[in-house]
Amino acid sequence: MTEAAALPGQPRGGVLSGPATARAVNVLAPNASAMTLDGTNTWILSEPGSGLAVVVDPGPLDETHLRRVISTAEQAGQRIALTLLTHGHPDHAEGAARFAELTRTKVRALDPALRLGDEGLGAGEVIGVGGLELRVVPTPGHTADSLCFHLPADAAVLTGDTVLGRGTTVVAHPDGRLGDYLDSLRRLRSLTVDDGVHTVLPGHGPVLEDAQGAVEFYLAHRAHRLAQVETAVENGHGTPGEVVAEVYADVDRSLWPAAELSVRAQLEYLRDHGLI
């Protein structure tokens, strides 16, 4: 067993940019950071042999990146026909308006403020472009407007920030809510069990080959963190900052502000369920 295979979700090694499945190609944005890992994954999706493509999450407002996404599609003989957003955080969506201008496409998202065009995205909706089929999966929690896209033909799901290729994601309180996030993880687990999804195409980090393993790890991790936060409060750590210092002591301090968002969401969840 390789080291990568031993990690949750079995992250795929090698180059992050390029073909990931028969229908998905990643163009990695140049915005690497502690929060974005290697950068934002911008996904180009198309049915084999089709001249039309869909782009999910154009990424930051970086002209070079946006034009590279377009040229990647053009080199494959494709015209970008539609732009989709998993959620509205700037590292995924800031470049969407400019990308739509360059490609003359509509932008569809759950949040009306992010759309360019009349159509939004609804739970269970099937999007068809050039023979490609995508199914909209509502997955609030990281943010209220978070969506995933199920790609049945590749037994894959595009998860945005709901499941990452490495590490775990932030529940971005107050917009994100932990109860919603746990429900979303269970919804993704159902996709792996009932619909045969085995590949995660994340918003950041490498492709995951074991979708069920990744989701199970996320659920176990959240349960463990909740127990730690509950214990910290019982031990007299009353503020989110104090809980972060206690529970996330092994995490790089540069990530503590993000960890505090998750702690606030955890405290809210524990209070709502009468556990603290």
PDB file of C-alpha atoms in Angstrom:
ATOM      1  CA  MET A   1       0.000   0.000   0.000  1.00  0.00           C
ATOM      2  CA  THR A   2       1.390   3.403  -0.958  1.00  0.00           C
ATOM      3  CA  GLU A   3       1.354   6.350   1.421  1.00  0.00           C
ATOM      4  CA  ALA A   4      -1.276   8.079  -0.757  1.00  0.00           C
ATOM      5  CA  ALA A   5      -3.522   5.016  -0.667  1.00  0.00           C
ATOM      6  CA  ALA A   6      -3.371   5.059   3.149  1.00  0.00           C
ATOM      7  CA  LEU A   7      -4.751   8.599   3.337  1.00  0.00           C
ATOM      8  CA  PRO A   8      -8.504   9.277   3.615  1.00  0.00           C
ATOM      9  CA  GLY A   9     -10.129   9.064   0.193  1.00  0.00           C
ATOM     10  CA  GLN A  10      -6.986   7.734  -1.506  1.00  0.00           C
ATOM     11  CA  PRO A  11      -5.779  11.016  -3.070  1.00  0.00           C
ATOM     12  CA  ARG A  12      -4.359  10.579  -6.548  1.00  0.00           C
ATOM     13  CA  GLY A  13      -0.687  11.447  -6.858  1.00  0.00           C
ATOM     14  CA  GLY A  14       1.056  13.203  -9.708  1.00  0.00           C
ATOM     15  CA  VAL A  15       0.260  16.432 -11.538  1.00  0.00           C
ATOM     16  CA  LEU A  16      -2.935  18.152 -10.428  1.00  0.00           C
ATOM     17  CA  SER A  17      -3.735  19.873 -13.721  1.00  0.00           C
ATOM     18  CA  GLY A  18      -4.938  17.882 -16.716  1.00  0.00           C
ATOM     19  CA  PRO A  19      -7.393  15.055 -17.418  1.00  0.00           C
ATOM     20  CA  ALA A  20      -8.936  13.480 -14.321  1.00  0.00           C
ATOM     21  CA  THR A  21     -11.703  11.296 -15.768  1.00  0.00           C
ATOM     22  CA  ALA A  22     -13.050  10.625 -19.257  1.00  0.00           C
ATOM     23  CA  ARG A  23     -15.136  13.804 -19.013  1.00  0.00           C
ATOM     24  CA  ALA A  24     -13.261  16.069 -16.589  1.00  0.00           C
ATOM     25  CA  VAL A  25     -10.107  18.131 -17.056  1.00  0.00           C
ATOM     26  CA  ASN A  26      -8.642  20.328 -14.316  1.00  0.00           C
ATOM     27  CA  VAL A  27      -6.953  23.671 -14.914  1.00  0.00           C
ATOM     28  CA  LEU A  28      -5.275  24.684 -11.660  1.00  0.00           C
ATOM     29  CA  ALA A  29      -5.520  28.368 -10.753  1.00  0.00           C
ATOM     30  CA  PRO A  30      -2.322  30.130  -9.592  1.00  0.00           C
ATOM     31  CA  ASN A  31      -3.690  31.064  -6.167  1.00  0.00           C
ATOM     32  CA  ALA A  32      -2.031  28.568  -3.843  1.00  0.00           C
ATOM     33  CA  SER A  33      -2.188  29.383  -0.119  1.00  0.00           C
ATOM     34  CA  ALA A  34      -2.709  27.750   3.244  1.00  0.00           C
ATOM     35  CA  MET A  35      -6.463  28.007   2.698  1.00  0.00           C
ATOM     36  CA  THR A  36      -6.623  27.092  -1.012  1.00  0.00           C
ATOM     37  CA  LEU A  37      -3.982  24.327  -0.881  1.00  0.00           C
ATOM     38  CA  ASP A  38      -2.387  24.034  -4.357  1.00  0.00           C
ATOM     39  CA  GLY A  39      -4.911  26.532  -5.762  1.00  0.00           C
ATOM     40  CA  THR A  40      -8.483  26.429  -7.026  1.00  0.00           C
ATOM     41  CA  ASN A  41      -9.416  23.577  -9.338  1.00  0.00           C
ATOM     42  CA  THR A  42     -11.289  24.885 -12.377  1.00  0.00           C
ATOM     43  CA  TRP A  43     -13.067  21.974 -14.040  1.00  0.00           C
ATOM     44  CA  ILE A  44     -13.774  21.647 -17.765  1.00  0.00           C
ATOM     45  CA  LEU A  45     -16.441  18.995 -18.385  1.00  0.00           C
ATOM     46  CA  SER A  46     -17.506  17.573 -21.729  1.00  0.00           C
ATOM     47  CA  GLU A  47     -18.891  14.420 -23.260  1.00  0.00           C
ATOM     48  CA  PRO A  48     -16.212  12.583 -25.280  1.00  0.00           C
ATOM     49  CA  GLY A  49     -16.376  13.722 -28.896  1.00  0.00           C
ATOM     50  CA  SER A  50     -18.564  16.724 -28.143  1.00  0.00           C
ATOM     51  CA  GLY A  51     -17.674  20.213 -29.277  1.00  0.00           C
ATOM     52  CA  LEU A  52     -19.331  21.798 -26.217  1.00  0.00           C
ATOM     53  CA  ALA A  53     -17.986  22.069 -22.679  1.00  0.00           C
ATOM     54  CA  VAL A  54     -19.124  23.220 -19.238  1.00  0.00           C
ATOM     55  CA  VAL A  55     -16.789  25.009 -16.822  1.00  0.00           C
ATOM     56  CA  VAL A  56     -17.264  24.692 -13.066  1.00  0.00           C
ATOM     57  CA  ASP A  57     -15.683  27.387 -10.849  1.00  0.00           C
ATOM     58  CA  PRO A  58     -13.642  29.712 -13.106  1.00  0.00           C
ATOM     59  CA  GLY A  59     -11.702  30.707 -10.014  1.00  0.00           C
ATOM     60  CA  PRO A  60     -10.120  34.039  -9.071  1.00  0.00           C
ATOM     61  CA  LEU A  61     -10.126  37.125 -11.242  1.00  0.00           C
ATOM     62  CA  ASP A  62      -6.852  36.265 -12.952  1.00  0.00           C
ATOM     63  CA  GLU A  63      -6.888  37.049 -16.671  1.00  0.00           C
ATOM     64  CA  THR A  64      -4.091  34.619 -17.492  1.00  0.00           C
ATOM     65  CA  HIS A  65      -5.857  31.768 -15.732  1.00  0.00           C
ATOM     66  CA  LEU A  66      -9.232  32.502 -17.316  1.00  0.00           C
ATOM     67  CA  ARG A  67      -7.726  32.603 -20.789  1.00  0.00           C
ATOM     68  CA  ARG A  68      -5.804  29.400 -20.098  1.00  0.00           C
ATOM     69  CA  VAL A  69      -9.084  27.652 -19.269  1.00  0.00           C
ATOM     70  CA  ILE A  70     -10.528  28.834 -22.586  1.00  0.00           C
ATOM     71  CA  SER A  71      -7.449  27.799 -24.563  1.00  0.00           C
ATOM     72  CA  THR A  72      -7.437  24.363 -22.910  1.00  0.00           C
ATOM     73  CA  ALA A  73     -10.992  23.798 -24.103  1.00  0.00           C
ATOM     74  CA  GLU A  74     -10.246  25.183 -27.566  1.00  0.00           C
ATOM     75  CA  GLN A  75      -7.209  22.924 -27.972  1.00  0.00           C
ATOM     76  CA  ALA A  76      -9.552  19.994 -27.356  1.00  0.00           C
ATOM     77  CA  GLY A  77     -11.877  21.294 -30.091  1.00  0.00           C
ATOM     78  CA  GLN A  78     -14.485  22.555 -27.632  1.00  0.00           C
ATOM     79  CA  ARG A  79     -16.467  25.722 -27.143  1.00  0.00           C
ATOM     80  CA  ILE A  80     -17.423  26.615 -23.575  1.00  0.00           C
ATOM     81  CA  ALA A  81     -21.215  26.761 -23.499  1.00  0.00           C
ATOM     82  CA  LEU A  82     -22.020  27.225 -19.804  1.00  0.00           C
ATOM     83  CA  THR A  83     -20.396  28.318 -16.535  1.00  0.00           C
ATOM     84  CA  LEU A  84     -21.430  26.854 -13.164  1.00  0.00           C
ATOM     85  CA  LEU A  85     -20.483  27.774  -9.597  1.00  0.00           C
ATOM     86  CA  THR A  86     -20.285  25.471  -6.587  1.00  0.00           C
ATOM     87  CA  HIS A  87     -20.503  28.498  -4.257  1.00  0.00           C
ATOM     88  CA  GLY A  88     -19.679  32.162  -4.092  1.00  0.00           C
ATOM     89  CA  HIS A  89     -16.323  32.370  -2.321  1.00  0.00           C
ATOM     90  CA  PRO A  90     -13.949  34.590  -4.342  1.00  0.00           C
ATOM     91  CA  ASP A  91     -11.358  31.880  -4.982  1.00  0.00           C
ATOM     92  CA  HIS A  92     -14.067  30.010  -6.918  1.00  0.00           C
ATOM     93  CA  ALA A  93     -16.330  32.729  -8.248  1.00  0.00           C
ATOM     94  CA  GLU A  94     -14.526  36.082  -8.434  1.00  0.00           C
ATOM     95  CA  GLY A  95     -13.533  35.507 -12.066  1.00  0.00           C
ATOM     96  CA  ALA A  96     -16.971  34.291 -13.180  1.00  0.00           C
ATOM     97  CA  ALA A  97     -18.264  37.583 -14.593  1.00  0.00           C
ATOM     98  CA  ARG A  98     -15.102  38.192 -16.628  1.00  0.00           C
ATOM     99  CA  PHE A  99     -15.066  34.556 -17.742  1.00  0.00           C
ATOM    100  CA  ALA A 100     -18.669  34.867 -18.903  1.00  0.00           C
ATOM    101  CA  GLU A 101     -17.708  37.979 -20.845  1.00  0.00           C
ATOM    102  CA  LEU A 102     -14.821  36.180 -22.536  1.00  0.00           C
ATOM    103  CA  THR A 103     -16.887  33.086 -23.378  1.00  0.00           C
ATOM    104  CA  ARG A 104     -20.283  34.738 -23.869  1.00  0.00           C
ATOM    105  CA  THR A 105     -21.835  32.209 -21.531  1.00  0.00           C
ATOM    106  CA  LYS A 106     -24.403  32.399 -18.773  1.00  0.00           C
ATOM    107  CA  VAL A 107     -23.346  31.818 -15.186  1.00  0.00           C
ATOM    108  CA  ARG A 108     -25.624  29.571 -13.166  1.00  0.00           C
ATOM    109  CA  ALA A 109     -25.414  29.394  -9.369  1.00  0.00           C
ATOM    110  CA  LEU A 110     -27.661  28.879  -6.378  1.00  0.00           C
ATOM    111  CA  ASP A 111     -27.169  32.460  -5.144  1.00  0.00           C
ATOM    112  CA  PRO A 112     -29.083  34.892  -7.412  1.00  0.00           C
ATOM    113  CA  ALA A 113     -26.395  37.528  -6.805  1.00  0.00           C
ATOM    114  CA  LEU A 114     -23.858  35.357  -8.628  1.00  0.00           C
ATOM    115  CA  ARG A 115     -25.947  34.518 -11.683  1.00  0.00           C
ATOM    116  CA  LEU A 116     -25.553  36.030 -15.118  1.00  0.00           C
ATOM    117  CA  GLY A 117     -28.785  35.119 -16.871  1.00  0.00           C
ATOM    118  CA  ASP A 118     -32.221  34.168 -15.631  1.00  0.00           C
ATOM    119  CA  GLU A 119     -31.653  30.551 -14.635  1.00  0.00           C
ATOM    120  CA  GLY A 120     -30.558  29.431 -11.207  1.00  0.00           C
ATOM    121  CA  LEU A 121     -29.827  25.916 -10.013  1.00  0.00           C
ATOM    122  CA  GLY A 122     -32.246  23.693  -8.136  1.00  0.00           C
ATOM    123  CA  ALA A 123     -31.958  20.468  -6.150  1.00  0.00           C
ATOM    124  CA  GLY A 124     -32.116  17.419  -8.373  1.00  0.00           C
ATOM    125  CA  GLU A 125     -31.942  19.436 -11.585  1.00  0.00           C
ATOM    126  CA  VAL A 126     -30.292  17.707 -14.522  1.00  0.00           C
ATOM    127  CA  ILE A 127     -28.057  19.901 -16.694  1.00  0.00           C
ATOM    128  CA  GLY A 128     -27.415  18.696 -20.219  1.00  0.00           C
ATOM    129  CA  VAL A 129     -24.856  20.233 -22.582  1.00  0.00           C
ATOM    130  CA  GLY A 130     -23.586  18.487 -25.705  1.00  0.00           C
ATOM    131  CA  GLY A 131     -24.600  15.069 -24.391  1.00  0.00           C
ATOM    132  CA  LEU A 132     -23.001  15.679 -20.995  1.00  0.00           C
ATOM    133  CA  GLU A 133     -25.265  15.071 -17.998  1.00  0.00           C
ATOM    134  CA  LEU A 134     -24.744  16.749 -14.612  1.00  0.00           C
ATOM    135  CA  ARG A 135     -27.062  16.473 -11.635  1.00  0.00           C
ATOM    136  CA  VAL A 136     -27.311  19.252  -9.064  1.00  0.00           C
ATOM    137  CA  VAL A 137     -26.818  18.115  -5.454  1.00  0.00           C
ATOM    138  CA  PRO A 138     -27.557  20.724  -2.755  1.00  0.00           C
ATOM    139  CA  THR A 139     -24.836  20.573  -0.093  1.00  0.00           C
ATOM    140  CA  PRO A 140     -25.144  23.603   2.220  1.00  0.00           C
ATOM    141  CA  GLY A 141     -22.890  23.796   5.234  1.00  0.00           C
ATOM    142  CA  HIS A 142     -19.516  25.129   4.139  1.00  0.00           C
ATOM    143  CA  THR A 143     -21.633  28.035   2.908  1.00  0.00           C
ATOM    144  CA  ALA A 144     -25.394  28.377   2.578  1.00  0.00           C
ATOM    145  CA  ASP A 145     -25.149  28.344  -1.224  1.00  0.00           C
ATOM    146  CA  SER A 146     -22.814  25.336  -1.617  1.00  0.00           C
ATOM    147  CA  LEU A 147     -23.649  22.839  -4.351  1.00  0.00           C
ATOM    148  CA  CYS A 148     -22.068  19.671  -5.686  1.00  0.00           C
ATOM    149  CA  PHE A 149     -22.436  18.285  -9.207  1.00  0.00           C
ATOM    150  CA  HIS A 150     -22.892  14.572  -9.789  1.00  0.00           C
ATOM    151  CA  LEU A 151     -21.314  13.315 -13.025  1.00  0.00           C
ATOM    152  CA  PRO A 152     -22.988   9.891 -13.369  1.00  0.00           C
ATOM    153  CA  ALA A 153     -21.162   8.732 -16.497  1.00  0.00           C
ATOM    154  CA  ASP A 154     -17.824   8.973 -14.663  1.00  0.00           C
ATOM    155  CA  ALA A 155     -19.194   7.808 -11.277  1.00  0.00           C
ATOM    156  CA  ALA A 156     -17.820  11.105  -9.961  1.00  0.00           C
ATOM    157  CA  VAL A 157     -18.948  14.100  -7.953  1.00  0.00           C
ATOM    158  CA  LEU A 158     -17.573  17.650  -8.081  1.00  0.00           C
ATOM    159  CA  THR A 159     -17.563  18.811  -4.475  1.00  0.00           C
ATOM    160  CA  GLY A 160     -16.299  22.403  -4.471  1.00  0.00           C
ATOM    161  CA  ASP A 161     -15.218  23.036  -0.877  1.00  0.00           C
ATOM    162  CA  THR A 162     -17.610  20.522   0.685  1.00  0.00           C
ATOM    163  CA  VAL A 163     -14.951  17.791   0.432  1.00  0.00           C
ATOM    164  CA  LEU A 164     -11.334  18.702  -0.303  1.00  0.00           C
ATOM    165  CA  GLY A 165      -8.588  16.620  -1.850  1.00  0.00           C
ATOM    166  CA  ARG A 166      -6.487  17.013   1.314  1.00  0.00           C
ATOM    167  CA  GLY A 167      -7.393  17.869   4.887  1.00  0.00           C
ATOM    168  CA  THR A 168     -10.840  19.052   5.929  1.00  0.00           C
ATOM    169  CA  THR A 169     -12.949  22.069   5.097  1.00  0.00           C
ATOM    170  CA  VAL A 170     -14.143  25.032   7.149  1.00  0.00           C
ATOM    171  CA  VAL A 171     -17.775  25.508   8.097  1.00  0.00           C
ATOM    172  CA  ALA A 172     -17.809  29.236   7.392  1.00  0.00           C
ATOM    173  CA  HIS A 173     -19.975  30.523  10.266  1.00  0.00           C
ATOM    174  CA  PRO A 174     -22.370  32.352  10.286  1.00  0.00           C
ATOM    175  CA  ASP A 175     -23.225  31.654   6.638  1.00  0.00           C
ATOM    176  CA  GLY A 176     -22.242  28.008   7.012  1.00  0.00           C
ATOM    177  CA  ARG A 177     -24.027  25.800   9.551  1.00  0.00           C
ATOM    178  CA  LEU A 178     -22.719  22.539  10.977  1.00  0.00           C
ATOM    179  CA  GLY A 179     -26.086  20.762  11.030  1.00  0.00           C
ATOM    180  CA  ASP A 180     -26.528  21.512   7.340  1.00  0.00           C
ATOM    181  CA  TYR A 181     -22.981  20.369   6.651  1.00  0.00           C
ATOM    182  CA  LEU A 182     -23.457  17.029   8.375  1.00  0.00           C
ATOM    183  CA  ASP A 183     -26.671  16.482   6.402  1.00  0.00           C
ATOM    184  CA  SER A 184     -24.774  17.302   3.196  1.00  0.00           C
ATOM    185  CA  LEU A 185     -22.034  14.801   4.006  1.00  0.00           C
ATOM    186  CA  ARG A 186     -24.700  12.151   4.560  1.00  0.00           C
ATOM    187  CA  ARG A 187     -26.232  13.081   1.207  1.00  0.00           C
ATOM    188  CA  LEU A 188     -22.853  12.570  -0.452  1.00  0.00           C
ATOM    189  CA  ARG A 189     -22.429   9.264   1.356  1.00  0.00           C
ATOM    190  CA  SER A 190     -25.749   8.163  -0.150  1.00  0.00           C
ATOM    191  CA  LEU A 191     -24.359   8.966  -3.600  1.00  0.00           C
ATOM    192  CA  THR A 192     -21.433   6.649  -2.938  1.00  0.00           C
ATOM    193  CA  VAL A 193     -23.632   3.847  -1.585  1.00  0.00           C
ATOM    194  CA  ASP A 194     -26.745   4.107  -3.772  1.00  0.00           C
ATOM    195  CA  ASP A 195     -25.404   5.648  -6.987  1.00  0.00           C
ATOM    196  CA  GLY A 196     -21.960   4.096  -7.222  1.00  0.00           C
ATOM    197  CA  VAL A 197     -19.975   7.324  -6.988  1.00  0.00           C
ATOM    198  CA  HIS A 198     -16.337   6.514  -6.286  1.00  0.00           C
ATOM    199  CA  THR A 199     -14.388   9.572  -7.484  1.00  0.00           C
ATOM    200  CA  VAL A 200     -14.273  13.020  -5.875  1.00  0.00           C
ATOM    201  CA  LEU A 201     -13.311  15.955  -8.085  1.00  0.00           C
ATOM    202  CA  PRO A 202     -12.668  18.563  -5.365  1.00  0.00           C
ATOM    203  CA  GLY A 203     -12.397  22.328  -5.466  1.00  0.00           C
ATOM    204  CA  HIS A 204      -8.872  22.133  -4.050  1.00  0.00           C
ATOM    205  CA  GLY A 205      -6.269  19.389  -3.893  1.00  0.00           C
ATOM    206  CA  PRO A 206      -5.930  16.077  -5.706  1.00  0.00           C
ATOM    207  CA  VAL A 207      -8.648  13.833  -7.074  1.00  0.00           C
ATOM    208  CA  LEU A 208      -9.872  11.259  -4.547  1.00  0.00           C
ATOM    209  CA  GLU A 209     -10.313   7.675  -5.687  1.00  0.00           C
ATOM    210  CA  ASP A 210     -12.372   6.507  -2.682  1.00  0.00           C
ATOM    211  CA  ALA A 211     -15.337   8.849  -2.325  1.00  0.00           C
ATOM    212  CA  GLN A 212     -17.016   6.805   0.379  1.00  0.00           C
ATOM    213  CA  GLY A 213     -13.819   6.607   2.413  1.00  0.00           C
ATOM    214  CA  ALA A 214     -13.371  10.370   2.162  1.00  0.00           C
ATOM    215  CA  VAL A 215     -16.931  11.135   3.271  1.00  0.00           C
ATOM    216  CA  GLU A 216     -16.776   8.623   6.124  1.00  0.00           C
ATOM    217  CA  PHE A 217     -13.530  10.250   7.272  1.00  0.00           C
ATOM    218  CA  TYR A 218     -15.155  13.697   7.184  1.00  0.00           C
ATOM    219  CA  LEU A 219     -18.119  12.489   9.250  1.00  0.00           C
ATOM    220  CA  ALA A 220     -15.839  10.827  11.817  1.00  0.00           C
ATOM    221  CA  HIS A 221     -13.619  13.912  11.952  1.00  0.00           C
ATOM    222  CA  ARG A 222     -16.595  16.186  12.624  1.00  0.00           C
ATOM    223  CA  ALA A 223     -17.870  13.912  15.394  1.00  0.00           C
ATOM    224  CA  HIS A 224     -14.400  13.903  16.970  1.00  0.00           C
ATOM    225  CA  ARG A 225     -14.055  17.697  16.792  1.00  0.00           C
ATOM    226  CA  LEU A 226     -17.524  18.179  18.283  1.00  0.00           C
ATOM    227  CA  ALA A 227     -16.594  15.969  21.221  1.00  0.00           C
ATOM    228  CA  GLN A 228     -13.362  17.935  21.695  1.00  0.00           C
ATOM    229  CA  VAL A 229     -15.199  21.274  21.632  1.00  0.00           C
ATOM    230  CA  GLU A 230     -17.806  19.999  24.101  1.00  0.00           C
ATOM    231  CA  THR A 231     -15.046  18.860  26.453  1.00  0.00           C
ATOM    232  CA  ALA A 232     -13.207  22.172  26.112  1.00  0.00           C
ATOM    233  CA  VAL A 233     -16.353  24.072  27.132  1.00  0.00           C
ATOM    234  CA  GLU A 234     -16.884  21.731  30.083  1.00  0.00           C
ATOM    235  CA  ASN A 235     -13.288  22.501  31.122  1.00  0.00           C
ATOM    236  CA  GLY A 236     -14.055  26.213  31.278  1.00  0.00           C
ATOM    237  CA  HIS A 237     -12.955  27.457  27.860  1.00  0.00           C
ATOM    238  CA  GLY A 238     -15.827  29.825  27.195  1.00  0.00           C
ATOM    239  CA  THR A 239     -14.885  31.840  24.130  1.00  0.00           C
ATOM    240  CA  PRO A 240     -14.315  30.615  20.557  1.00  0.00           C
ATOM    241  CA  GLY A 241     -10.715  31.819  20.756  1.00  0.00           C
ATOM    242  CA  GLU A 242     -10.086  29.818  23.921  1.00  0.00           C
ATOM    243  CA  VAL A 243     -11.632  26.717  22.368  1.00  0.00           C
ATOM    244  CA  VAL A 244      -9.456  27.092  19.263  1.00  0.00           C
ATOM    245  CA  ALA A 245      -6.301  27.347  21.385  1.00  0.00           C
ATOM    246  CA  GLU A 246      -7.308  24.184  23.245  1.00  0.00           C
ATOM    247  CA  VAL A 247      -8.706  22.033  20.434  1.00  0.00           C
ATOM    248  CA  TYR A 248      -6.587  23.206  17.492  1.00  0.00           C
ATOM    249  CA  ALA A 249      -3.269  23.497  19.335  1.00  0.00           C
ATOM    250  CA  ASP A 250      -1.653  21.157  16.787  1.00  0.00           C
ATOM    251  CA  VAL A 251      -2.806  23.269  13.822  1.00  0.00           C
ATOM    252  CA  ASP A 252      -0.689  26.000  12.222  1.00  0.00           C
ATOM    253  CA  ARG A 253      -1.590  29.279  13.944  1.00  0.00           C
ATOM    254  CA  SER A 254      -2.048  30.954  10.566  1.00  0.00           C
ATOM    255  CA  LEU A 255      -5.153  28.755  10.181  1.00  0.00           C
ATOM    256  CA  TRP A 256      -6.640  29.617  13.573  1.00  0.00           C
ATOM    257  CA  PRO A 257      -8.906  32.401  12.229  1.00  0.00           C
ATOM    258  CA  ALA A 258     -10.498  29.863   9.869  1.00  0.00           C
ATOM    259  CA  ALA A 259     -10.647  27.297  12.667  1.00  0.00           C
ATOM    260  CA  GLU A 260     -12.510  29.841  14.781  1.00  0.00           C
ATOM    261  CA  LEU A 261     -15.255  29.984  12.152  1.00  0.00           C
ATOM    262  CA  SER A 262     -15.706  26.235  12.470  1.00  0.00           C
ATOM    263  CA  VAL A 263     -15.613  26.456  16.277  1.00  0.00           C
ATOM    264  CA  ARG A 264     -18.359  29.083  16.235  1.00  0.00           C
ATOM    265  CA  ALA A 265     -20.429  26.751  14.053  1.00  0.00           C
ATOM    266  CA  GLN A 266     -19.710  23.846  16.417  1.00  0.00           C
ATOM    267  CA  LEU A 267     -20.686  25.873  19.485  1.00  0.00           C
ATOM    268  CA  GLU A 268     -23.907  26.933  17.788  1.00  0.00           C
ATOM    269  CA  TYR A 269     -24.669  23.294  16.937  1.00  0.00           C
ATOM    270  CA  LEU A 270     -23.984  22.129  20.493  1.00  0.00           C
ATOM    271  CA  ARG A 271     -26.170  24.892  21.961  1.00  0.00           C
ATOM    272  CA  ASP A 272     -29.000  24.183  19.504  1.00  0.00           C
ATOM    273  CA  HIS A 273     -28.931  20.503  20.528  1.00  0.00           C
ATOM    274  CA  GLY A 274     -28.793  21.279  24.263  1.00  0.00           C
ATOM    275  CA  LEU A 275     -25.347  19.751  24.684  1.00  0.00           C
ATOM    276  CA  ILE A 276     -23.715  22.805  26.294  1.00  0.00           C
TER     277      ILE A 276
END
